[in-house]
PDB file of C-alpha atoms in Angstrom:
ATOM      1  CA  MET B   1      97.452 -73.897  70.455  1.00 74.00           C
ATOM      2  CA  ILE B   2      97.181 -76.527  67.995  1.00 73.00           C
ATOM      3  CA  LYS B   3      95.637 -78.815  70.573  1.00 83.00           C
ATOM      4  CA  ASP B   4      93.202 -76.016  71.699  1.00 79.00           C
ATOM      5  CA  ARG B   5      91.988 -75.733  68.254  1.00 70.00           C
ATOM      6  CA  LEU B   6      91.544 -79.175  67.183  1.00 67.00           C
ATOM      7  CA  ALA B   7      89.710 -79.682  70.722  1.00 75.00           C
ATOM      8  CA  PHE B   8      87.196 -76.360  69.604  1.00 69.00           C
ATOM      9  CA  GLU B   9      86.730 -77.794  66.129  1.00 75.00           C
ATOM     10  CA  CYS B  10      85.502 -81.570  67.715  1.00 73.00           C
ATOM     11  CA  ASP B  11      83.031 -79.289  70.132  1.00 77.00           C
ATOM     12  CA  SER B  12      81.799 -78.045  67.549  1.00 74.00           C
ATOM     13  CA  ASP B  13      81.117 -80.435  64.990  1.00 75.00           C
ATOM     14  CA  ARG B  14      79.780 -82.050  68.053  1.00 84.00           C
ATOM     15  CA  GLN B  15      77.856 -79.190  69.231  1.00 85.00           C
ATOM     16  CA  ASP B  16      76.257 -77.766  65.721  1.00 79.00           C
ATOM     17  CA  GLY B  17      77.784 -80.484  63.163  1.00 84.00           C
ATOM     18  CA  VAL B  18      80.048 -77.969  61.342  1.00 92.00           C
ATOM     19  CA  GLN B  19      83.728 -77.276  61.614  1.00 87.00           C
ATOM     20  CA  TYR B  20      86.282 -75.713  59.746  1.00 91.00           C
ATOM     21  CA  TRP B  21      86.921 -79.505  57.696  1.00 93.00           C
ATOM     22  CA  PRO B  22      90.259 -80.517  56.153  1.00 95.00           C
ATOM     23  CA  MET B  23      91.259 -81.051  52.521  1.00 97.00           C
ATOM     24  CA  LEU B  24      93.736 -83.025  51.407  1.00 97.00           C
ATOM     25  CA  THR B  25      94.923 -83.496  47.379  1.00 97.00           C
ATOM     26  CA  PRO B  26      93.881 -87.163  45.895  1.00 97.00           C
ATOM     27  CA  GLU B  27      97.659 -88.433  47.389  1.00 97.00           C
ATOM     28  CA  LYS B  28      96.306 -86.563  50.952  1.00 97.00           C
ATOM     29  CA  GLU B  29      98.299 -83.668  51.157  1.00 98.00           C
ATOM     30  CA  LEU B  30      96.843 -80.921  53.477  1.00 97.00           C
ATOM     31  CA  ILE B  31      95.886 -78.247  51.042  1.00 98.00           C
ATOM     32  CA  GLY B  32      94.029 -76.244  53.781  1.00 96.00           C
ATOM     33  CA  VAL B  33      90.526 -76.389  56.087  1.00 96.00           C
ATOM     34  CA  CYS B  34      86.974 -75.061  54.461  1.00 97.00           C
ATOM     35  CA  GLY B  35      83.867 -74.929  57.182  1.00 95.00           C
ATOM     36  CA  LEU B  36      81.631 -73.173  59.277  1.00 96.00           C
ATOM     37  CA  HIS B  37      81.605 -71.572  62.691  1.00 93.00           C
ATOM     38  CA  LYS B  38      77.767 -70.982  64.267  1.00 94.00           C
ATOM     39  CA  GLN B  39      77.897 -67.525  65.682  1.00 93.00           C
ATOM     40  CA  ALA B  40      73.713 -67.451  66.587  1.00 94.00           C
ATOM     41  CA  ALA B  41      70.813 -68.937  65.758  1.00 95.00           C
ATOM     42  CA  GLY B  42      70.824 -69.581  61.858  1.00 96.00           C
ATOM     43  CA  VAL B  43      73.905 -67.167  61.332  1.00 97.00           C
ATOM     44  CA  TYR B  44      77.080 -69.237  60.786  1.00 97.00           C
ATOM     45  CA  GLU B  45      80.565 -67.883  59.778  1.00 95.00           C
ATOM     46  CA  LEU B  46      82.365 -69.568  56.690  1.00 97.00           C
ATOM     47  CA  GLY B  47      86.332 -69.423  56.626  1.00 95.00           C
ATOM     48  CA  TYR B  48      89.154 -71.140  54.768  1.00 96.00           C
ATOM     49  CA  HIS B  49      92.387 -71.678  54.941  1.00 94.00           C
ATOM     50  CA  LEU B  50      94.911 -72.369  52.304  1.00 97.00           C
ATOM     51  CA  ARG B  51      98.785 -73.926  52.541  1.00 97.00           C
ATOM     52  CA  PRO B  52     100.528 -71.267  50.710  1.00 97.00           C
ATOM     53  CA  LYS B  53     101.190 -73.631  48.152  1.00 97.00           C
ATOM     54  CA  PHE B  54      97.652 -74.085  47.406  1.00 98.00           C
ATOM     55  CA  TRP B  55      96.508 -70.342  46.300  1.00 96.00           C
ATOM     56  CA  HIS B  56      95.621 -68.195  43.681  1.00 95.00           C
ATOM     57  CA  GLN B  57      94.290 -71.950  42.541  1.00 97.00           C
ATOM     58  CA  GLY B  58      90.517 -71.559  42.419  1.00 97.00           C
ATOM     59  CA  ILE B  59      90.205 -74.047  45.489  1.00 97.00           C
ATOM     60  CA  ALA B  60      89.230 -71.420  48.095  1.00 97.00           C
ATOM     61  CA  THR B  61      86.376 -70.804  45.942  1.00 98.00           C
ATOM     62  CA  GLU B  62      85.199 -74.036  45.115  1.00 97.00           C
ATOM     63  CA  SER B  63      85.438 -75.368  48.022  1.00 98.00           C
ATOM     64  CA  ALA B  64      83.533 -72.593  49.836  1.00 98.00           C
ATOM     65  CA  GLN B  65      80.915 -73.334  46.653  1.00 98.00           C
ATOM     66  CA  GLN B  66      80.454 -76.242  48.804  1.00 98.00           C
ATOM     67  CA  VAL B  67      79.899 -74.785  51.953  1.00 97.00           C
ATOM     68  CA  ILE B  68      77.797 -72.662  51.256  1.00 98.00           C
ATOM     69  CA  GLN B  69      75.379 -75.488  49.214  1.00 97.00           C
ATOM     70  CA  PHE B  70      75.992 -77.485  52.859  1.00 97.00           C
ATOM     71  CA  ALA B  71      75.044 -74.683  54.560  1.00 97.00           C
ATOM     72  CA  ARG B  72      71.362 -74.214  52.553  1.00 97.00           C
ATOM     73  CA  GLU B  73      70.670 -78.132  52.374  1.00 96.00           C
ATOM     74  CA  GLN B  74      71.384 -79.136  55.491  1.00 95.00           C
ATOM     75  CA  LEU B  75      71.504 -76.838  58.059  1.00 95.00           C
ATOM     76  CA  PRO B  76      68.739 -74.046  59.646  1.00 93.00           C
ATOM     77  CA  ALA B  77      71.309 -70.943  58.497  1.00 96.00           C
ATOM     78  CA  THR B  78      69.296 -68.441  57.693  1.00 97.00           C
ATOM     79  CA  LYS B  79      72.989 -66.139  56.782  1.00 98.00           C
ATOM     80  CA  LEU B  80      76.476 -66.587  56.442  1.00 98.00           C
ATOM     81  CA  ILE B  81      79.531 -64.297  57.119  1.00 97.00           C
ATOM     82  CA  ALA B  82      82.809 -64.239  56.564  1.00 97.00           C
ATOM     83  CA  GLY B  83      85.316 -61.549  57.100  1.00 94.00           C
ATOM     84  CA  HIS B  84      89.710 -61.089  55.933  1.00 93.00           C
ATOM     85  CA  GLN B  85      92.205 -58.844  56.506  1.00 89.00           C
ATOM     86  CA  PRO B  86      92.101 -55.057  55.305  1.00 88.00           C
ATOM     87  CA  GLY B  87      95.056 -56.429  53.236  1.00 89.00           C
ATOM     88  CA  ASN B  88      94.083 -59.712  52.097  1.00 93.00           C
ATOM     89  CA  LEU B  89      92.770 -58.887  48.537  1.00 94.00           C
ATOM     90  CA  ALA B  90      92.978 -62.261  47.189  1.00 95.00           C
ATOM     91  CA  SER B  91      90.252 -63.421  49.826  1.00 95.00           C
ATOM     92  CA  GLN B  92      88.148 -60.128  49.410  1.00 96.00           C
ATOM     93  CA  HIS B  93      88.023 -61.194  44.928  1.00 97.00           C
ATOM     94  CA  VAL B  94      86.523 -64.765  46.701  1.00 97.00           C
ATOM     95  CA  ILE B  95      84.425 -63.746  49.261  1.00 98.00           C
ATOM     96  CA  GLU B  96      82.605 -61.834  46.629  1.00 97.00           C
ATOM     97  CA  LYS B  97      83.074 -63.652  43.802  1.00 97.00           C
ATOM     98  CA  LEU B  98      80.482 -65.849  46.026  1.00 98.00           C
ATOM     99  CA  GLY B  99      77.864 -63.187  46.017  1.00 98.00           C
ATOM    100  CA  PHE B 100      78.095 -61.992  50.004  1.00 98.00           C
ATOM    101  CA  THR B 101      78.138 -58.424  50.639  1.00 98.00           C
ATOM    102  CA  TYR B 102      80.552 -55.948  52.166  1.00 97.00           C
ATOM    103  CA  ILE B 103      78.878 -55.215  55.628  1.00 97.00           C
ATOM    104  CA  GLY B 104      81.940 -52.806  57.896  1.00 96.00           C
ATOM    105  CA  ASP B 105      84.695 -53.265  59.906  1.00 95.00           C
ATOM    106  CA  VAL B 106      84.515 -56.343  62.848  1.00 91.00           C
ATOM    107  CA  MET B 107      87.224 -56.645  65.576  1.00 89.00           C
ATOM    108  CA  TYR B 108      88.115 -60.600  65.303  1.00 82.00           C
ATOM    109  CA  PRO B 109      89.485 -60.683  68.515  1.00 80.00           C
ATOM    110  CA  PRO B 110      91.963 -63.097  67.927  1.00 75.00           C
ATOM    111  CA  THR B 111      94.042 -61.608  65.866  1.00 81.00           C
ATOM    112  CA  GLY B 112      93.756 -58.228  66.798  1.00 87.00           C
ATOM    113  CA  ILE B 113      92.669 -57.150  63.632  1.00 89.00           C
ATOM    114  CA  ALA B 114      89.644 -54.981  62.161  1.00 92.00           C
ATOM    115  CA  SER B 115      88.583 -57.820  59.254  1.00 93.00           C
ATOM    116  CA  ARG B 116      86.415 -56.501  56.333  1.00 95.00           C
ATOM    117  CA  THR B 117      83.191 -58.282  56.978  1.00 96.00           C
ATOM    118  CA  TYR B 118      80.998 -59.594  54.423  1.00 98.00           C
ATOM    119  CA  GLU B 119      77.175 -61.494  54.705  1.00 98.00           C
ATOM    120  CA  LEU B 120      75.274 -64.001  53.154  1.00 98.00           C
ATOM    121  CA  LYS B 121      71.264 -64.261  53.165  1.00 98.00           C
ATOM    122  CA  LEU B 122      70.480 -67.232  52.612  1.00 97.00           C
TER     123      LEU B 122
END
């Protein structure tokens, strides 16, 4: 499973120039990941996953802001999408704070759960 995910991220970087990039503390401790995956022409999905000890510190918001800036300046992106599991109010807050607009619930096959889905037009 880990090998498959690593291969997916490497393929995403090689094909589209984006992936979920690792975030590290100055001491090289893994905080989590934040990045993009291409979904269609001009459309990228923003995602982030942080280790629990780094939750509620503004890291998700700050890192996602940098990734959005990257998408605006470096990619042929016209729209970003983002989603979260229905009960994850912290992620909902981050996504809304970033300026995304709710567009509906979409089934996320890896989890089998309908994710609340948002978009940000660039």
